[in-house]
Amino acid sequence: MSETAQTNRAPLPPEIGRRRTFAIISHPDAGKTTLTEKFLLYGGAIQMAGQVRAKGEARRTRSDFMKMEQDRGISVSASAMSFDFARGQNDYRFNLVDTPGHSDFSEDTYRTLTAVDAAVMVIDGAKGVESQTQKLFEVCRMRDLPILTFCNKMDRESRDTFEIIDEIQENLAIDVTPASWPIGVGREFIGCYDLLHDRLELMDRADRNKVAKSVKIDGLADAKLADHVPADLLEKLREEVEMARELLPAFDRAAFLEGSLTPIWFGSAINSFGVQELMAGIAEYGPEPQPQMADPRQVSADEGKVTGFVFKVQANMDPKHRDRVAFVRLASGHFERGMKMTHVRTKKPMAVSNPVLFLAADRELAEEAWAGDIIGIPNHGQLRIGDALTEGEALRFTGIPSFAPELLQGVRAGDPLKAKHLEKALMQFAEEGAAKVFKPAIGSGFIVGVVGALQFEVLASRIELEYGLPVRFDQSQFTSARWISGPEDAVDEVIRKNGQHIAHDNDGDPVFLTRLQWDIDRIERDHPEVTLSATKEMMV
């Protein structure tokens, strides 16, 4: 979206205009969870950032609340957090959605990216662009999301700055403009030069929770620089910045908002360095809440009526209460607690009396919220991924995908008498989007489909923890699944002739289970009017 399109639109109401809703994407271990912690620290949301593998309950990371996440030090569920960030005279409200970095949970991440207006891409200074970063970047590209890049771990031995920038430009086909430039590397790393504001940012290695100190200077020729930077590093800095300014594009907000240019900051999240500059970049240059695609019309953030859509459902966040929370991205309007909303799929009114705002696993009642905010609505299974909530209009938000699973396994309860409990647990996880659950047309039992093998482990451990049900997964004869669509009589004929391949998903839609690509080719050849699809739009 061009800068002119932004300026031609009337300015958003101040409460909406100050919101920045974004996700953090990265390869596992690039430091995403640590960066999230520091965001919360600077937003004043937590007093002390806990390291991911810190000792003791008191210092668990705040954004990983599932037991498995805490045991393994990885993020497997996407959580949303809201906090304020003051920048000069302005006060911004950040809505940060943390995504799973592990590739086995990529579907959760794809859906999360439908609910944000921008993404922060974290890369490791030593490893550069890794496979999972590339996959997630492609999703951002499909959605034309503006991307801010943070090159982390500069306090360890890392690669040459130009080499890192070249790799991003080549692998991701996006222009890169340096927002800051690192001074020294590894043990010699002392800070960065802020190219956007001509400032020197110095890192304090002694206290990891301390804000880096900033020295105001007048360009790179300023004599004051010599008081803070050793002569050899200063000479190298001046040389490199001169080259960078000649070789790399200058920052252009319109190109950034269109998704064709990414500004890059360098820093060390664990040492709280470079994080504040990145946050300032999100506040100053990041997009305000954007219009959302819906059918039959686009929804603009400044519309008077409240609309929103569910992009994630998390079950049993509080195991004592068997609750389910639907994460809703508000697309327009000013929401107030107790409002009556229409649940578009069932056409029923729904009073939203106890909506919550998240601070990682802490939640507080949301008295009000605005377009761009993410609120949680506790419910007992009424809300599903893709559902729309409006003040009466029959809108359907588009582009929330569901992907065909790549791994299928049969599932059995350890205790045969508890088959009914198992069905209930599986349906809950299917509606949450944690797995696909298929009920074969012939025979009993269920087939569970996931994108990555780690999801089976997570499911087994959650079913046992949350429902007290030990389960076993067995090999299935099927390798993948496709949704069947087309004229009703043609679909019925496929179902009649291929009974042993047919199942239904938790929405009741027919699914064709395949062993080989040959099965799919055969159906497409014999029934040309029927479509077998690997994705399904999650809207009703």
XYZ file of C-alpha atoms in Angstrom:
540
model
C 0.000 0.000 0.000
C 1.485 3.308 -1.036
C 2.190 6.264 1.217
C -0.324 8.283 -0.846
C -3.062 5.739 -0.193
C -2.210 6.098 3.485
C -2.369 9.896 3.378
C -5.496 10.083 1.210
C -7.461 8.190 3.831
C -8.830 10.320 6.636
C -6.638 9.923 9.733
C -7.805 7.203 12.092
C -9.305 8.176 15.471
C -6.349 8.721 17.863
C -7.075 5.572 19.937
C -6.950 3.391 16.809
C -4.078 5.306 15.199
C -1.779 4.636 18.180
C -2.117 0.858 17.874
C 0.562 -1.329 16.326
C -0.357 -4.985 15.865
C 2.512 -7.214 14.807
C 3.929 -10.735 15.022
C 7.474 -11.942 15.579
C 8.712 -14.596 13.154
C 11.974 -16.530 13.182
C 13.720 -19.872 12.977
C 13.806 -21.730 16.329
C 16.646 -20.509 18.552
C 17.191 -17.178 16.814
C 16.136 -15.483 20.057
C 12.476 -14.724 19.435
C 11.260 -15.554 22.934
C 14.080 -13.510 24.483
C 13.182 -10.554 22.270
C 9.518 -10.874 23.281
C 10.598 -10.774 26.940
C 12.572 -7.573 26.406
C 9.626 -5.968 24.601
C 7.544 -6.629 27.703
C 10.340 -5.336 29.925
C 10.547 -2.032 28.022
C 6.771 -1.796 27.775
C 6.765 -1.887 31.590
C 4.699 -5.080 31.478
C 7.182 -7.131 33.502
C 9.771 -6.049 36.021
C 12.468 -8.529 35.121
C 12.980 -10.562 31.981
C 13.368 -14.265 32.794
C 15.669 -16.290 30.626
C 14.065 -19.097 28.673
C 15.879 -21.817 30.623
C 16.116 -19.950 33.907
C 15.809 -21.833 37.174
C 12.637 -21.938 39.183
C 9.035 -21.056 38.498
C 9.508 -17.382 39.354
C 11.645 -16.769 36.318
C 9.835 -18.714 33.631
C 9.501 -16.787 30.399
C 6.238 -14.941 30.402
C 5.073 -15.823 26.894
C 5.428 -19.629 27.138
C 2.697 -20.928 29.430
C 2.173 -24.513 28.232
C 3.987 -27.100 30.350
C 5.766 -28.572 27.339
C 7.003 -25.128 26.250
C 8.506 -24.524 29.670
C 10.154 -27.981 29.778
C 11.712 -27.733 26.336
C 12.369 -24.016 26.060
C 10.443 -23.723 22.782
C 7.257 -21.872 21.835
C 4.562 -24.112 20.378
C 1.407 -22.036 20.762
C 0.892 -18.493 19.572
C 0.112 -16.134 22.418
C -0.967 -12.504 22.274
C 0.225 -9.712 24.520
C -0.784 -6.063 24.815
C 1.298 -3.336 26.444
C 2.006 0.379 26.115
C 5.203 1.938 24.798
C 5.965 5.629 25.253
C 7.972 7.336 22.521
C 8.679 11.039 23.021
C 5.322 12.795 23.364
C 3.427 9.810 21.954
C 2.059 6.775 23.696
C 1.597 3.656 21.580
C -0.338 0.479 22.308
C 1.555 -2.577 21.044
C -0.344 -5.796 20.364
C 2.331 -8.424 19.985
C 1.510 -11.903 18.753
C 4.237 -14.418 19.475
C 4.274 -17.263 16.930
C 5.669 -20.791 17.265
C 9.130 -20.911 15.702
C 9.091 -24.685 15.353
C 8.212 -25.765 11.796
C 5.875 -28.481 13.094
C 3.524 -25.696 14.175
C 3.640 -23.639 10.993
C -0.132 -23.765 10.455
C -0.761 -21.931 13.722
C 1.742 -19.331 12.533
C 0.100 -18.927 9.104
C -3.212 -18.183 10.771
C -1.640 -15.814 13.275
C -0.215 -13.754 10.420
C -3.767 -13.087 9.178
C -4.398 -11.107 12.375
C -1.437 -8.680 12.277
C -0.473 -5.611 10.245
C 3.320 -6.114 10.274
C 5.975 -8.658 11.244
C 9.335 -8.479 12.999
C 11.754 -11.009 11.497
C 14.494 -12.132 13.886
C 17.669 -13.614 12.409
C 20.769 -14.980 14.087
C 23.913 -12.942 13.301
C 25.987 -16.119 12.905
C 23.508 -18.262 10.980
C 21.787 -15.693 8.770
C 18.571 -16.649 6.962
C 17.475 -20.162 7.980
C 14.874 -22.461 6.405
C 11.957 -21.723 8.719
C 12.570 -17.962 8.449
C 12.315 -18.338 4.693
C 8.990 -20.238 4.897
C 7.440 -17.698 7.256
C 8.753 -14.856 5.148
C 6.937 -16.313 2.110
C 3.656 -16.156 4.045
C 4.295 -12.501 4.891
C 5.036 -11.914 1.233
C 1.710 -13.481 0.203
C -0.027 -11.061 2.527
C 2.219 -8.077 1.561
C 3.005 -7.549 5.249
C 5.579 -4.853 6.053
C 8.623 -6.461 7.706
C 11.132 -5.042 10.196
C 14.290 -7.116 10.639
C 16.277 -7.591 13.841
C 19.713 -9.210 13.531
C 20.288 -10.760 16.943
C 23.272 -12.184 18.878
C 25.776 -9.573 17.647
C 27.645 -10.012 20.958
C 28.686 -13.497 19.759
C 30.931 -14.244 16.824
C 28.766 -13.319 13.860
C 29.153 -12.838 10.144
C 30.194 -9.735 8.255
C 27.417 -7.128 8.217
C 27.418 -6.741 4.422
C 27.313 -10.534 4.047
C 24.207 -10.771 6.278
C 22.458 -7.996 4.321
C 23.376 -9.616 0.968
C 21.992 -12.940 2.117
C 18.653 -11.401 3.114
C 18.433 -9.562 -0.218
C 19.274 -12.675 -2.251
C 17.357 -15.364 -0.344
C 14.250 -13.331 0.375
C 14.251 -11.042 -2.669
C 13.590 -7.922 -0.593
C 15.560 -4.666 -0.433
C 17.339 -4.058 2.881
C 18.141 -0.666 4.386
C 20.284 -0.477 7.544
C 18.527 1.386 10.375
C 21.594 0.879 12.582
C 25.175 -0.314 12.000
C 27.088 -2.580 14.432
C 30.405 -1.419 15.924
C 32.739 -4.358 16.429
C 31.645 -7.971 16.546
C 31.589 -10.782 19.154
C 33.685 -9.830 22.175
C 34.561 -6.485 20.583
C 30.910 -5.549 19.978
C 30.301 -2.299 21.858
C 27.092 -1.010 20.314
C 25.567 0.445 17.164
C 25.434 3.654 15.220
C 21.785 4.719 14.692
C 21.671 5.734 11.012
C 18.112 7.052 11.137
C 18.781 9.547 13.948
C 22.606 9.957 13.816
C 23.135 8.708 17.374
C 25.594 6.426 19.068
C 24.020 3.568 21.070
C 26.347 1.908 23.599
C 25.788 -1.485 25.174
C 26.226 -2.156 28.877
C 27.479 -5.728 29.267
C 27.279 -5.621 33.051
C 23.504 -5.424 33.468
C 21.351 -7.318 31.013
C 18.140 -5.606 32.049
C 19.548 -2.102 31.707
C 18.529 0.216 28.907
C 21.430 0.939 26.552
C 22.755 4.478 26.788
C 22.523 6.761 23.834
C 25.025 9.509 22.979
C 23.754 12.415 20.870
C 26.279 13.276 18.177
C 26.338 15.311 15.027
C 27.033 12.789 12.276
C 30.017 10.480 11.865
C 32.494 13.357 11.666
C 31.732 14.424 15.266
C 34.934 14.473 17.392
C 32.916 13.215 20.411
C 32.832 9.763 18.815
C 36.506 9.224 19.674
C 35.674 9.477 23.404
C 33.468 6.389 23.181
C 34.767 4.242 20.312
C 38.312 2.787 20.021
C 40.230 4.287 17.062
C 40.412 1.090 14.935
C 36.685 0.387 15.331
C 35.834 4.028 14.606
C 37.804 4.032 11.359
C 36.102 0.795 10.261
C 32.660 2.179 11.216
C 33.150 5.348 9.135
C 34.325 3.322 6.152
C 31.498 0.792 6.308
C 28.741 3.354 6.834
C 29.991 5.353 3.852
C 29.894 2.173 1.722
C 26.464 1.213 3.060
C 25.025 4.635 2.243
C 26.327 4.362 -1.321
C 25.431 0.730 -1.975
C 22.158 0.248 -0.102
C 18.812 2.031 -0.545
C 17.827 4.769 1.899
C 14.811 4.168 4.150
C 11.566 4.833 2.273
C 8.401 4.359 4.320
C 6.152 3.795 1.279
C 8.362 0.923 0.032
C 8.458 -0.510 3.569
C 4.643 -0.392 3.922
C 4.282 -2.128 0.540
C 6.503 -4.936 1.781
C 9.331 -4.424 -0.741
C 11.902 -2.920 1.678
C 12.888 -3.993 5.188
C 14.841 -1.829 7.652
C 17.363 -3.859 9.685
C 18.482 -3.194 13.267
C 21.462 -4.965 14.859
C 21.609 -5.882 18.519
C 21.711 -8.455 21.287
C 18.311 -9.202 22.810
C 19.792 -11.053 25.769
C 21.799 -7.926 26.670
C 18.721 -5.725 26.092
C 20.627 -4.003 23.322
C 19.031 -2.675 20.123
C 15.571 -3.678 21.341
C 14.441 -0.170 22.183
C 15.530 1.178 18.806
C 13.547 -1.607 17.120
C 10.463 -0.752 19.216
C 10.849 2.908 18.320
C 10.989 1.842 14.657
C 7.732 -0.111 15.016
C 6.095 2.900 16.706
C 7.341 5.544 14.251
C 7.188 3.707 10.928
C 4.967 0.642 11.514
C 1.493 0.573 9.978
C -1.573 1.541 11.993
C -4.524 -0.929 11.909
C -5.156 -1.813 8.261
C -8.401 -2.594 6.385
C -9.323 -6.307 6.551
C -10.455 -8.388 3.576
C -13.985 -9.731 3.964
C -16.887 -10.901 1.852
C -18.868 -9.004 0.519
C -16.741 -5.908 1.308
C -13.490 -4.713 2.849
C -13.706 -3.574 6.488
C -11.929 -0.359 7.447
C -10.575 0.214 10.987
C -12.331 3.565 11.462
C -15.868 2.258 10.852
C -18.255 2.990 13.708
C -19.579 -0.551 14.109
C -17.528 -3.249 15.801
C -16.400 -6.259 13.749
C -13.798 -8.926 14.449
C -12.728 -12.445 13.534
C -11.400 -15.471 15.419
C -7.905 -16.461 14.271
C -7.017 -18.845 17.083
C -8.729 -20.919 19.762
C -6.786 -22.074 22.808
C -8.373 -24.724 25.013
C -7.676 -25.253 28.700
C -5.488 -22.197 29.263
C -6.701 -22.600 32.805
C -6.808 -26.407 33.320
C -8.971 -26.027 36.440
C -11.830 -24.545 34.443
C -11.756 -26.456 31.122
C -12.117 -23.073 29.487
C -11.591 -22.210 25.866
C -10.509 -18.793 24.779
C -11.109 -17.534 21.250
C -8.515 -14.956 20.183
C -10.355 -12.242 18.245
C -8.699 -9.559 16.125
C -10.935 -6.483 16.142
C -11.169 -5.180 12.592
C -13.209 -2.038 13.254
C -14.961 0.106 15.827
C -14.802 0.678 19.575
C -15.705 -2.431 21.559
C -17.083 -2.172 25.107
C -17.548 -4.968 27.600
C -21.065 -6.395 27.656
C -21.799 -5.541 24.008
C -24.213 -7.758 22.129
C -22.516 -9.097 19.013
C -23.921 -11.279 16.241
C -22.147 -14.595 15.762
C -22.404 -14.641 11.954
C -22.112 -18.434 11.432
C -25.042 -19.296 13.727
C -26.824 -15.929 13.249
C -27.278 -15.882 17.038
C -26.679 -12.880 19.304
C -23.841 -13.262 21.783
C -23.288 -11.040 24.807
C -19.549 -10.613 25.313
C -19.550 -10.081 29.047
C -16.065 -11.178 30.121
C -13.582 -10.412 27.325
C -9.926 -10.528 28.345
C -6.729 -8.755 27.369
C -3.551 -10.802 27.613
C -0.254 -10.158 29.245
C 1.248 -13.507 28.297
C -0.449 -16.007 30.651
C -1.825 -13.202 32.835
C -5.153 -11.820 31.766
C -7.306 -8.957 32.824
C -10.890 -8.063 31.993
C -11.076 -5.768 28.975
C -13.480 -2.935 29.701
C -12.936 -1.634 26.177
C -10.878 -2.349 23.082
C -10.385 -0.729 19.683
C -9.776 -1.856 16.103
C -6.320 -3.461 15.949
C -6.570 -4.949 19.456
C -6.650 -8.669 20.151
C -9.087 -9.774 22.829
C -9.855 -13.197 24.221
C -13.446 -14.362 24.512
C -13.918 -17.302 26.909
C -16.609 -19.658 25.555
C -17.733 -23.267 25.639
C -17.078 -24.215 22.048
C -19.398 -21.765 20.262
C -16.512 -19.885 18.622
C -14.302 -21.521 16.000
C -11.372 -20.375 13.899
C -12.625 -18.193 11.042
C -15.834 -17.084 12.819
C -16.891 -13.453 12.414
C -18.488 -11.282 15.127
C -20.327 -8.151 13.977
C -23.048 -5.772 15.099
C -25.553 -7.494 12.819
C -23.944 -7.433 9.367
C -23.411 -10.808 7.654
C -19.673 -10.477 6.975
C -17.214 -13.297 6.405
C -13.518 -12.559 6.813
C -11.466 -14.250 4.119
C -7.966 -15.649 3.853
C -7.752 -17.698 7.074
C -6.307 -20.987 5.823
C -6.525 -24.585 6.978
C -3.913 -26.897 5.453
C -4.085 -30.597 4.623
C -2.057 -32.567 7.185
C 1.192 -34.163 6.051
C 1.186 -36.941 8.671
C -1.754 -39.180 9.598
C -2.033 -41.626 12.513
C -4.790 -43.635 14.153
C -5.448 -42.884 17.827
C -6.729 -45.109 20.665
C -7.470 -44.471 24.322
C -5.346 -46.549 26.709
C -8.621 -47.504 28.414
C -11.228 -48.760 25.861
C -14.059 -47.667 28.207
C -12.989 -44.049 27.767
C -13.537 -43.875 23.986
C -16.271 -41.249 24.488
C -13.913 -39.016 26.498
C -11.326 -39.364 23.760
C -13.821 -38.209 21.128
C -14.604 -35.116 23.199
C -10.902 -34.298 23.673
C -10.135 -34.775 19.965
C -13.027 -32.540 18.873
C -11.801 -29.865 21.252
C -8.294 -29.937 19.712
C -9.714 -30.009 16.177
C -11.748 -26.875 16.812
C -8.704 -25.269 18.374
C -6.814 -25.950 15.127
C -4.170 -28.008 16.948
C -4.811 -31.021 14.695
C -7.191 -32.327 12.044
C -9.498 -35.079 13.256
C -11.134 -37.351 10.673
C -13.924 -39.881 11.336
C -13.641 -42.648 8.707
C -16.941 -43.492 6.956
C -16.243 -47.220 7.422
C -15.068 -48.687 10.721
C -14.654 -47.047 14.098
C -12.048 -44.840 15.695
C -10.455 -41.609 14.545
C -7.545 -40.611 12.347
C -5.528 -37.594 13.488
C -3.642 -35.470 10.965
C -0.875 -32.968 11.733
C 1.713 -30.906 9.872
C 4.756 -32.008 11.934
C 5.600 -35.045 14.080
C 6.154 -32.988 17.245
C 2.419 -32.192 17.201
C 1.590 -35.845 18.028
C 3.757 -35.568 21.151
C 2.103 -32.311 22.165
C -1.373 -33.783 21.603
C -0.618 -36.939 23.590
C 0.814 -34.927 26.488
C -2.092 -32.432 26.473
C -4.787 -35.150 26.306
C -3.158 -36.868 29.267
C -2.610 -33.652 31.276
C -5.914 -31.957 30.513
C -8.239 -34.979 30.335
C -6.371 -37.610 32.367
C -6.441 -39.910 29.327
C -3.307 -41.798 28.242
C -3.500 -42.339 24.445
C -1.594 -44.295 21.813
C -0.960 -43.220 18.223
C -0.630 -46.016 15.611
C 0.581 -45.970 12.020
C -2.231 -45.288 9.567
C -2.422 -46.789 6.086
C -3.108 -43.266 4.741
C -0.489 -40.620 4.067
C -2.486 -37.474 3.302
C -5.976 -35.988 3.064
C -7.819 -33.777 0.578
C -11.103 -31.902 0.965
C -13.699 -32.869 -1.652
C -15.789 -30.167 -3.312
C -17.931 -29.834 -6.428
C -21.545 -30.424 -7.550
C -23.460 -32.373 -4.902
C -24.313 -35.388 -7.095
C -20.688 -35.715 -8.283
C -19.375 -35.542 -4.694
C -21.954 -38.145 -3.604
C -20.799 -40.468 -6.394
C -17.129 -40.177 -5.315
C -18.164 -40.931 -1.714
C -20.290 -43.923 -2.788
C -17.567 -45.486 -4.941
C -14.629 -44.888 -2.550
C -16.093 -45.727 0.856
C -12.820 -47.009 2.332
C -11.063 -43.715 1.476
C -13.754 -41.388 2.831
C -13.846 -39.619 6.185
C -15.424 -36.441 7.563
C -13.608 -33.648 9.385
C -14.887 -32.031 12.583
C -17.026 -29.583 10.541
C -18.676 -32.552 8.812
C -17.022 -31.785 5.447
C -16.122 -34.844 3.325
C -12.425 -35.706 3.041
C -10.653 -38.108 0.702
C -7.842 -40.013 2.499
C -5.041 -41.050 0.169
C -2.213 -43.566 0.224
C -0.474 -42.429 -2.959
C -0.557 -39.548 -5.403
C -2.047 -42.146 -7.779
C -5.294 -42.145 -5.711
C -5.657 -38.392 -6.249
C -4.859 -38.640 -9.987
C -7.452 -41.422 -10.362
C -10.252 -39.351 -8.778
C -9.338 -36.287 -10.850
C -9.339 -38.412 -14.020
C -12.605 -40.266 -13.316
C -14.488 -37.296 -11.841
C -13.216 -34.127 -13.577
C -15.946 -31.938 -12.021
C -14.810 -32.753 -8.465
C -11.958 -30.821 -6.835
C -9.591 -32.358 -4.286
C -8.052 -29.493 -2.358
C -5.078 -29.334 0.046
C -6.395 -26.182 1.765
C -9.738 -25.099 3.098
C -10.793 -21.544 3.908
C -11.765 -21.399 7.560
C -14.857 -19.318 7.180
C -18.439 -20.333 7.268
